[in-house]
CSV table of C-alpha atoms and ligand atoms in Angstrom, one decimal:
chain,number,residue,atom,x,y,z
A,1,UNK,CA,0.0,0.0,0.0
A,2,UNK,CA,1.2,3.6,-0.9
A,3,UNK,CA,-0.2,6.2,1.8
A,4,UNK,CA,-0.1,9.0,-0.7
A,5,UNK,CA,-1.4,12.2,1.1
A,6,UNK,CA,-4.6,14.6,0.8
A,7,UNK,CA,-3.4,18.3,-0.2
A,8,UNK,CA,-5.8,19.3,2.4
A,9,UNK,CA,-4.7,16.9,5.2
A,10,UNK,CA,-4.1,18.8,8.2
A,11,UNK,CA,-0.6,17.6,9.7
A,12,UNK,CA,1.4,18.9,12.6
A,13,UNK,CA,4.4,21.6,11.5
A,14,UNK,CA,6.8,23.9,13.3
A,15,UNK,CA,4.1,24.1,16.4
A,16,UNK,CA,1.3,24.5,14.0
A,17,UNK,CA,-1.5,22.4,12.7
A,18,UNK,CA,-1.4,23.3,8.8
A,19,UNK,CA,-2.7,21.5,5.6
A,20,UNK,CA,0.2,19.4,4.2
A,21,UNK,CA,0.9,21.7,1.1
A,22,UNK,CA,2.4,24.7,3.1
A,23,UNK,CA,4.3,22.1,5.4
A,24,UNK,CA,7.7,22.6,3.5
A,25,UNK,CA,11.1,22.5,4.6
A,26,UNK,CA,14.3,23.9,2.5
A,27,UNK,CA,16.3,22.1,0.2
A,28,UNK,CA,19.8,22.5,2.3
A,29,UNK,CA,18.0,20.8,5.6
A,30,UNK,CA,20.9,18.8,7.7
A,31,UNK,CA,18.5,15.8,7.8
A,32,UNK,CA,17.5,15.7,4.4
A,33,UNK,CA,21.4,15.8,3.2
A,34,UNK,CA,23.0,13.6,6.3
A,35,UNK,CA,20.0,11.2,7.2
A,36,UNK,CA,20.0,12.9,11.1
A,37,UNK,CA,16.1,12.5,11.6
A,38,UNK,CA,14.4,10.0,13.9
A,39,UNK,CA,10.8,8.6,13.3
A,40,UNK,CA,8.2,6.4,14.7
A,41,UNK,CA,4.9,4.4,13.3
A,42,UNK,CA,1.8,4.6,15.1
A,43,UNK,CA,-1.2,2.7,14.1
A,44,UNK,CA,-4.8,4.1,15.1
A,45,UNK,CA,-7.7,1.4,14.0
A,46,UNK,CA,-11.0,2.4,13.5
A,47,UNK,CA,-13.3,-0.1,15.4
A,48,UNK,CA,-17.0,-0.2,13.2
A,49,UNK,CA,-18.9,-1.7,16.0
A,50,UNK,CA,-18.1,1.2,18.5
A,51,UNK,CA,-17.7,4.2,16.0
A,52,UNK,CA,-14.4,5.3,18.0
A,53,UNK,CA,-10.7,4.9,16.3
A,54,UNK,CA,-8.1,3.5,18.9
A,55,UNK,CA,-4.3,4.4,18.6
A,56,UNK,CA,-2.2,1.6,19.6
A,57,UNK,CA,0.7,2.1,22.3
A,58,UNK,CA,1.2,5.8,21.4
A,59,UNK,CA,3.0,6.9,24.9
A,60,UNK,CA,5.3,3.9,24.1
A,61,UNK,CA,5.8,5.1,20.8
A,62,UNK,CA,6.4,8.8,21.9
A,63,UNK,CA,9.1,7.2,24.6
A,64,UNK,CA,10.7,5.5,22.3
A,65,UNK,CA,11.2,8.4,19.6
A,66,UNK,CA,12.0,10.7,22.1
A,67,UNK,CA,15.0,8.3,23.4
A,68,UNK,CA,15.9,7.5,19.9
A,69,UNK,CA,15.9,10.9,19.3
A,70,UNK,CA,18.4,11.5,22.1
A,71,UNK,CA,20.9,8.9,20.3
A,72,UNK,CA,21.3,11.7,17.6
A,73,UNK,CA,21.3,14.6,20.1
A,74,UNK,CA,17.5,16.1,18.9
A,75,UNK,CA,15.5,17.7,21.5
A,76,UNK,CA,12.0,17.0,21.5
A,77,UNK,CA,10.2,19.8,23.5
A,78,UNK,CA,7.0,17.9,24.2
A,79,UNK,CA,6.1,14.9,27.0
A,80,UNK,CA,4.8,12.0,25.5
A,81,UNK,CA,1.5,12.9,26.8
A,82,UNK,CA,1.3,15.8,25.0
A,83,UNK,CA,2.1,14.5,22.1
A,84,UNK,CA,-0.5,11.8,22.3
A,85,UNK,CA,-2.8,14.6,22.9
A,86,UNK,CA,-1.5,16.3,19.2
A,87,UNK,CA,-2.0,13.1,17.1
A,88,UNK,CA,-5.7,12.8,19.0
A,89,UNK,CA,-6.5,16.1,17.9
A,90,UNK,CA,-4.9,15.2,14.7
A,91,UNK,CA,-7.6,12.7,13.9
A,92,UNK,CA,-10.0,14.8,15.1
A,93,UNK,CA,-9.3,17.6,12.8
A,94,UNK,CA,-9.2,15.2,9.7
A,95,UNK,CA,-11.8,13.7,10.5
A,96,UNK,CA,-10.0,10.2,10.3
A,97,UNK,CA,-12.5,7.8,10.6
A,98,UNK,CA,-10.6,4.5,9.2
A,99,UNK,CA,-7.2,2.5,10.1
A,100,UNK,CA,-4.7,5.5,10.5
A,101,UNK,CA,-1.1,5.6,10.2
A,102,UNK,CA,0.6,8.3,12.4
A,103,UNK,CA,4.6,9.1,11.3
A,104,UNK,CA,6.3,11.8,13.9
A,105,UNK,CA,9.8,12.7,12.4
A,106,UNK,CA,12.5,14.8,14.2
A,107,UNK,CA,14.9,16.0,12.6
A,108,UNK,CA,18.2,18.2,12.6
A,109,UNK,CA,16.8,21.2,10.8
A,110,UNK,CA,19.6,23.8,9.9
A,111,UNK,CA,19.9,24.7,6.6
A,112,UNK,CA,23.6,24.5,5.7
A,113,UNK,CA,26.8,22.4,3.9
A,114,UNK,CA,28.3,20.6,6.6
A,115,UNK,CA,27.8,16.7,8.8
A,116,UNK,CA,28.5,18.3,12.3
A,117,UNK,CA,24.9,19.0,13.8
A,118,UNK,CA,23.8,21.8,15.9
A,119,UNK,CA,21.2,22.3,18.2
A,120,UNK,CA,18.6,23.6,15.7
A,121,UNK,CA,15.8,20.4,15.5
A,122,UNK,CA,12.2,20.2,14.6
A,123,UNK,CA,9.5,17.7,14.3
A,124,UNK,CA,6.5,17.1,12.3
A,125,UNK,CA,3.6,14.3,12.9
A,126,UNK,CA,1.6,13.5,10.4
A,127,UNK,CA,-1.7,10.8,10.6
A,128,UNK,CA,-3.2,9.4,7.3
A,129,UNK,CA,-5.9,6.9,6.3
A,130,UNK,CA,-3.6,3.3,5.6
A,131,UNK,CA,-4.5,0.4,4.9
A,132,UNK,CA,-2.4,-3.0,4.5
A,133,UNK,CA,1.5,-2.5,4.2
A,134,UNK,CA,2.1,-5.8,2.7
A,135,UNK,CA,0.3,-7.4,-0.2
A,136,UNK,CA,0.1,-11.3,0.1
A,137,UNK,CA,-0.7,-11.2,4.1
A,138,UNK,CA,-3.7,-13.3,3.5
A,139,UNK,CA,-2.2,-16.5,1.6
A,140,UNK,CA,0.9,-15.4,3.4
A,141,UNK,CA,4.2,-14.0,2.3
A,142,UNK,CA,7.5,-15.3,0.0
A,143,UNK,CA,10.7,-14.2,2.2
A,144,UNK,CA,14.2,-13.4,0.8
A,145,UNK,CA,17.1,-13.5,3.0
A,146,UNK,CA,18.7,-10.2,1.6
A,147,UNK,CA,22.7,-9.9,0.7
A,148,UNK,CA,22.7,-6.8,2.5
A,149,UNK,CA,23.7,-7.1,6.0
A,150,UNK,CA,21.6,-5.4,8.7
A,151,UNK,CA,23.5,-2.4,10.0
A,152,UNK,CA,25.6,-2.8,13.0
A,153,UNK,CA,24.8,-0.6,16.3
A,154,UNK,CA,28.6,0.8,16.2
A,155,UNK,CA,27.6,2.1,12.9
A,156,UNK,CA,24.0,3.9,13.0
A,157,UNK,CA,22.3,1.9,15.8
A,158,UNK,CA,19.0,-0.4,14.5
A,159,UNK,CA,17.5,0.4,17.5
A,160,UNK,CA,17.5,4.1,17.2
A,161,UNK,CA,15.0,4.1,14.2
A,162,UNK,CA,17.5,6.7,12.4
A,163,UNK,CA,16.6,8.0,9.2
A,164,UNK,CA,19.9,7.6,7.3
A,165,UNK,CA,20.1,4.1,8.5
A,166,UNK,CA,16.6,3.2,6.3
A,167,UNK,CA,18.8,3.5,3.1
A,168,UNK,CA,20.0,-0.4,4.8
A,169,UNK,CA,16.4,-1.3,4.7
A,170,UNK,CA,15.4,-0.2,1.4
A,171,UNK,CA,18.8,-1.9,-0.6
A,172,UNK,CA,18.0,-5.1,0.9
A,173,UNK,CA,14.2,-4.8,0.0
A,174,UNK,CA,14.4,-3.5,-3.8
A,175,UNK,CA,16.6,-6.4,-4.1
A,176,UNK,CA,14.5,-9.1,-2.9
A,177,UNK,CA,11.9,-7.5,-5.0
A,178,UNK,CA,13.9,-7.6,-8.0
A,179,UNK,CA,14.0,-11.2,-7.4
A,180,UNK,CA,10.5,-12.0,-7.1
A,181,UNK,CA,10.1,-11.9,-2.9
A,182,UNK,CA,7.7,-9.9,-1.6
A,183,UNK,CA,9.8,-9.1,1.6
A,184,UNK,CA,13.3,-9.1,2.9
A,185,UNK,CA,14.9,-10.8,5.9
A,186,UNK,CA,18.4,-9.4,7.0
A,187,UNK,CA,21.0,-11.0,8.7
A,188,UNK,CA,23.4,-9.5,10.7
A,189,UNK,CA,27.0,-9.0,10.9
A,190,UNK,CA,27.5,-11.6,13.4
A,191,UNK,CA,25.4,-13.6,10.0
A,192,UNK,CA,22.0,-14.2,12.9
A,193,UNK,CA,19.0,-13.5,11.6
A,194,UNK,CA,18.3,-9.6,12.6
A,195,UNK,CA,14.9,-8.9,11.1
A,196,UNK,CA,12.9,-8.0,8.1
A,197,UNK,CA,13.5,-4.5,6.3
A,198,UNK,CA,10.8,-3.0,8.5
A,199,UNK,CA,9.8,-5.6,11.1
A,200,UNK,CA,10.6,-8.2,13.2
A,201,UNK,CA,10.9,-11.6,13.0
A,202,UNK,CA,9.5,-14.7,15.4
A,203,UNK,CA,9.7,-18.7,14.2
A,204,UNK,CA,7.8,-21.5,16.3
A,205,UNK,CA,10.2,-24.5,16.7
A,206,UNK,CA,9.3,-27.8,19.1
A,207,UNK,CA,6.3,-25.8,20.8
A,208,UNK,CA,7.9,-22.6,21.9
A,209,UNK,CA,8.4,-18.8,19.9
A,210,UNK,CA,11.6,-17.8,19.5
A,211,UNK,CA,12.9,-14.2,18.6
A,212,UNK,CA,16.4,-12.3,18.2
A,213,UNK,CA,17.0,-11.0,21.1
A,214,UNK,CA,17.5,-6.8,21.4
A,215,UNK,CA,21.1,-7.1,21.1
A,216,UNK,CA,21.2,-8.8,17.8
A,217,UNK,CA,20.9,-5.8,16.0
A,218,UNK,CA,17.3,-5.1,15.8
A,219,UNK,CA,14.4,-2.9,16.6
A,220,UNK,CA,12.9,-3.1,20.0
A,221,UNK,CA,9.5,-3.4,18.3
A,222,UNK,CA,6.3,-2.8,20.0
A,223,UNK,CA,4.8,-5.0,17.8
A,224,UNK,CA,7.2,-7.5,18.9
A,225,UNK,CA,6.3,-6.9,22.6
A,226,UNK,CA,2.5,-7.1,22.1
A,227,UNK,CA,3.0,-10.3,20.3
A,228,UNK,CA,5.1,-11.6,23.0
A,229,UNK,CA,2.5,-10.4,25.7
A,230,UNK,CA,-0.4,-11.9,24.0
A,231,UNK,CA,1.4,-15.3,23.3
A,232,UNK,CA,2.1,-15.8,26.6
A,233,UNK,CA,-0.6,-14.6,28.5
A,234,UNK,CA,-3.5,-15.8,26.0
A,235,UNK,CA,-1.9,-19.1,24.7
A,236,UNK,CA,0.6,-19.7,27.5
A,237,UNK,CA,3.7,-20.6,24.9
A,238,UNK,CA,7.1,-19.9,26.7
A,239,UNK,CA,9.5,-17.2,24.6
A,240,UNK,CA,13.1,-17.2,23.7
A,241,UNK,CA,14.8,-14.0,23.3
A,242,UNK,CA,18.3,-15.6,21.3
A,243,UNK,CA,20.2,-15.6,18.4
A,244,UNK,CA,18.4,-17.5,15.3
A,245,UNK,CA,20.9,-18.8,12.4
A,246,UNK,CA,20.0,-18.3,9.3
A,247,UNK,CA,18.6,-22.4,8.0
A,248,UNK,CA,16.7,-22.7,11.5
A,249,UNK,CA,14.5,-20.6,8.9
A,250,UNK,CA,14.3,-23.7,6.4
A,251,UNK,CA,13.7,-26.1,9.2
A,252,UNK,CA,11.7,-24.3,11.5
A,253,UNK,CA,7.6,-24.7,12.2
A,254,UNK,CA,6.3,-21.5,11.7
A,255,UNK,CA,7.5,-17.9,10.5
A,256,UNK,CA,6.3,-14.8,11.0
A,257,UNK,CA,7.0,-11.0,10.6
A,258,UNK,CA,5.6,-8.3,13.3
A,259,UNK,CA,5.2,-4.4,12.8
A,260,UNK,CA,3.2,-1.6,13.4
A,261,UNK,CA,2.9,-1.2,9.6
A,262,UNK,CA,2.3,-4.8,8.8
A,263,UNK,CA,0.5,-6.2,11.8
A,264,UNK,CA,1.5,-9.6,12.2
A,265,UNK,CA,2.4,-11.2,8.5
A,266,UNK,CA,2.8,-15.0,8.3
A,267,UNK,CA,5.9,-16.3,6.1
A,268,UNK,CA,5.6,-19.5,3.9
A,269,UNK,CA,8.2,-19.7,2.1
A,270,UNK,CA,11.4,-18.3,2.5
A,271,UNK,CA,14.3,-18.3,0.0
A,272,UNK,CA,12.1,-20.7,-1.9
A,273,UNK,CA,11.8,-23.6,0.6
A,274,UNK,CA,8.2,-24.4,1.9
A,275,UNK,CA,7.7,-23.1,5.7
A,276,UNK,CA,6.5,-26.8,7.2
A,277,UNK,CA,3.3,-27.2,4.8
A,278,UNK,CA,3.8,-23.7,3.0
A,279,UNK,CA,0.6,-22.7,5.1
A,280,UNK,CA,0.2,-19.9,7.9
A,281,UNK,CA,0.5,-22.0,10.6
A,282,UNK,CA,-2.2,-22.2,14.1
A,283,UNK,CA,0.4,-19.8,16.4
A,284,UNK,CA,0.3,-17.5,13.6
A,285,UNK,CA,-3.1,-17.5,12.5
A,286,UNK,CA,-4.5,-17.0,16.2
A,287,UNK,CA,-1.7,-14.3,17.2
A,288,UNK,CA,-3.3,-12.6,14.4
A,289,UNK,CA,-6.9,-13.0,15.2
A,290,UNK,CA,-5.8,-11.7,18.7
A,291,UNK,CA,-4.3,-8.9,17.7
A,292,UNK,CA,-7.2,-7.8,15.8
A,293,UNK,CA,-9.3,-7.9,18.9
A,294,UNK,CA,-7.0,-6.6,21.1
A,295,UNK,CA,-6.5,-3.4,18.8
A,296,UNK,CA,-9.7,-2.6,18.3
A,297,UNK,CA,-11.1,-2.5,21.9
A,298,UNK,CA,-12.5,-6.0,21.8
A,299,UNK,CA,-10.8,-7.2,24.8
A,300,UNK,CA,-10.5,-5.7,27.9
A,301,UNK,CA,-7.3,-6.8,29.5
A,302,UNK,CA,-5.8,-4.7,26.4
A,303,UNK,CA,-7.5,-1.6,26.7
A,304,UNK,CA,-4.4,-0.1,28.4
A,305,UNK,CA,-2.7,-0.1,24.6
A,306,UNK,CA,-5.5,1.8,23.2
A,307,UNK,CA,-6.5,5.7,23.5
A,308,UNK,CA,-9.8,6.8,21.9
A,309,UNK,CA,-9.8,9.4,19.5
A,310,UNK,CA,-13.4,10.5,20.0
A,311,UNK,CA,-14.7,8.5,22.8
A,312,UNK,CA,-18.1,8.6,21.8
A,313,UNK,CA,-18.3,5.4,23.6
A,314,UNK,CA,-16.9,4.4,26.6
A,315,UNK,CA,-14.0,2.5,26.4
A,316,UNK,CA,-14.0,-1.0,28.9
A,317,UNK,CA,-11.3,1.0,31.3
A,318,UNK,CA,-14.2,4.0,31.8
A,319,UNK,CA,-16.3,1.8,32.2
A,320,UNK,CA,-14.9,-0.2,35.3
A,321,UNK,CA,-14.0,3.0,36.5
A,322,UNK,CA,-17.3,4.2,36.4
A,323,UNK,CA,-18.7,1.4,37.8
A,324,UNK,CA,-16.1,1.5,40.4
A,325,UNK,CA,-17.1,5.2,41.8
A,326,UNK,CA,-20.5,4.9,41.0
B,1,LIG,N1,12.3,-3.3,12.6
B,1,LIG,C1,12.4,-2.2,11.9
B,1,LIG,C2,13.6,-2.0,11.1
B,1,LIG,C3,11.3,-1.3,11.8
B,1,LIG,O1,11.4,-0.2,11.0
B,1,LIG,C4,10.1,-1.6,12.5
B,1,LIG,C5,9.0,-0.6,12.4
B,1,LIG,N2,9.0,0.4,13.4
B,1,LIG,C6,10.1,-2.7,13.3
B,1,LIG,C7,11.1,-3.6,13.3
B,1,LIG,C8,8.8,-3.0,14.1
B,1,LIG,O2,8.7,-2.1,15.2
B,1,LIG,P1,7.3,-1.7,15.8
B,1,LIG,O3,6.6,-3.0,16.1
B,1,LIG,O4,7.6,-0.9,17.0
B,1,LIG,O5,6.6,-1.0,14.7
């Protein structure tokens, strides 16, 4: 899916809500030359049966970029609170009433020739109507392990969600691409499986769900720590955080990639072997019908990852609090 924008979509600029087309920054902008920007993904998911949208672990989100964006040395001069509170009005503003995807970007903003940064940073969040991020999630996807090596943390840190370090992601997935895959899987330097381009990556093996753990290079997805919530609180499976070679992907029982832009998207074949039966396995299949529940305010244990946009209902958590002072 290409989010391509509105004109008229209101977005958040330079401490200003504008409409996209006057949200413009100069040519010679550090970030845009050097790659010194930091961004997040957000997902809001519009729930039909109670008319509200729900955004999905946005204070963890916020904490993260605004830690990420301390790696670089970019001030952010909002709480996470308050930037929750933006993105809500946001929505409002558009009107979003759909699946949203939110992208907040800080970046080093001086307009000059020259790598060494200074304290001059801004930041932008923008929300738009998205849909799926991957085709193929519903038969299941065709991964490539990539040539490319996923970028080491003494060179631009995966963690840190660093714009420059998004040119790694997007060699190794034109390639696989090119060669008829419809997403990449990189390994590291250490040559462990790291992650896909733009999420992270759990196999089933004997019974239990293993993942690389945060040191191997990777993103410390929220997706990732949903997923590992849910699987072991809802289906009781016991996780491994460790290092995954690269054919424990041939051999393995299931495969599966998690992200805030693709949800949870079952692998079937990898580097054209058959995942087990070249089917989305059960552990899959029922992560994923739990994660749809759990996003969309179906299930109440969850409902401290959601915020309501509109609350035109109340939520499962006002309710019990209601009921409790009442
Ligand atoms: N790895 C990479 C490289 C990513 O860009 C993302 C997307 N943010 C992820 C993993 C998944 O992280 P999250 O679940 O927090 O979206």
């Amino acid at each position: 899916m290409k989010a391509e924008a509105d004109p008229n979509l209101i977005v958040y600029f330079n401490g200003q809500y504008v409409p996209i087309s006057e949200a413009r920054v100069g040519i010679l902008t550090h970030a845009l030359h050097y790659g010194t920007g930091v961004f997040e993904g957000i997902r809001a998911h519009w729930d039909e049966g109670a008319q509200e949208l729900f955004v999905l672990r946005p204070i963890e989100h916020y904490e993260r970029w605004k830690q990420n964006c301390g790696i670089l040395g970019i001030h952010v001069p909002k709480t996470a609170e308050e930037l929750c509170l933006i993105t809500e009005e946001l929505m409002r503003r558009n009107n979003l009433r759909t699946n949203v995807y939110v992208r907040p970007l800080a970046y080093k903003s001086a307009q000059r020739i020259g790598v060494v940064p200074d304290d001059q940073d801004a930041f932008t969040i923008v929300a738009l109507p998205f849909g799926e991020y991957l085709q193929h999630t519903e038969k299941g996807l065709h991964a490539g392990v990539s040539s490319w090596r996923r970028i080491d943390d003494n060179a631009i840190p995966a963690r840190g969600k660093i714009c420059g370090a998004y040119a790694n992601s997007a060699l190794a997935s034109e390639e696989v691409r090119r060669s008829g895959f419809d997403e990449a899987i990189l390994l590291n330097e250490s040559g462990h499986v790291a992650e896909g381009a733009t999420c992270n990556l759990f196999m089933a093996r004997k019974g239990k769900l293993i993942t690389p753990s945060v040191t191997d290079n990777v993103l410390e997805g929220i997706t990732r720590d949903s997923v590992m919530e849910l699987a072991r609180r809802e289906l009781g499976l016991d996780i491994v955080e460790r290092s995954i070679d690269r054919s424990e992907l041939y051999i393995c029982d299931e495969l599966f990639l998690t992200g805030t832009a693709v949800g949870i998207a079952p692998v079937v074949r990898v580097d054209n072997r058959p995942v087990k039966d070249a089917e989305i396995g059960p552990i899959a299949r029922r992560l994923q019908q739990l994660y749809f529940e759990a996003t969309h305010g179906h299930m109440a244990a969850y409902s401290k990852w959601l915020r309501p946009v509109y609350r035109t209902v109340p939520t499962a958590q006002a309710l019990r609090t209601e009921m409790s002072v009442a």
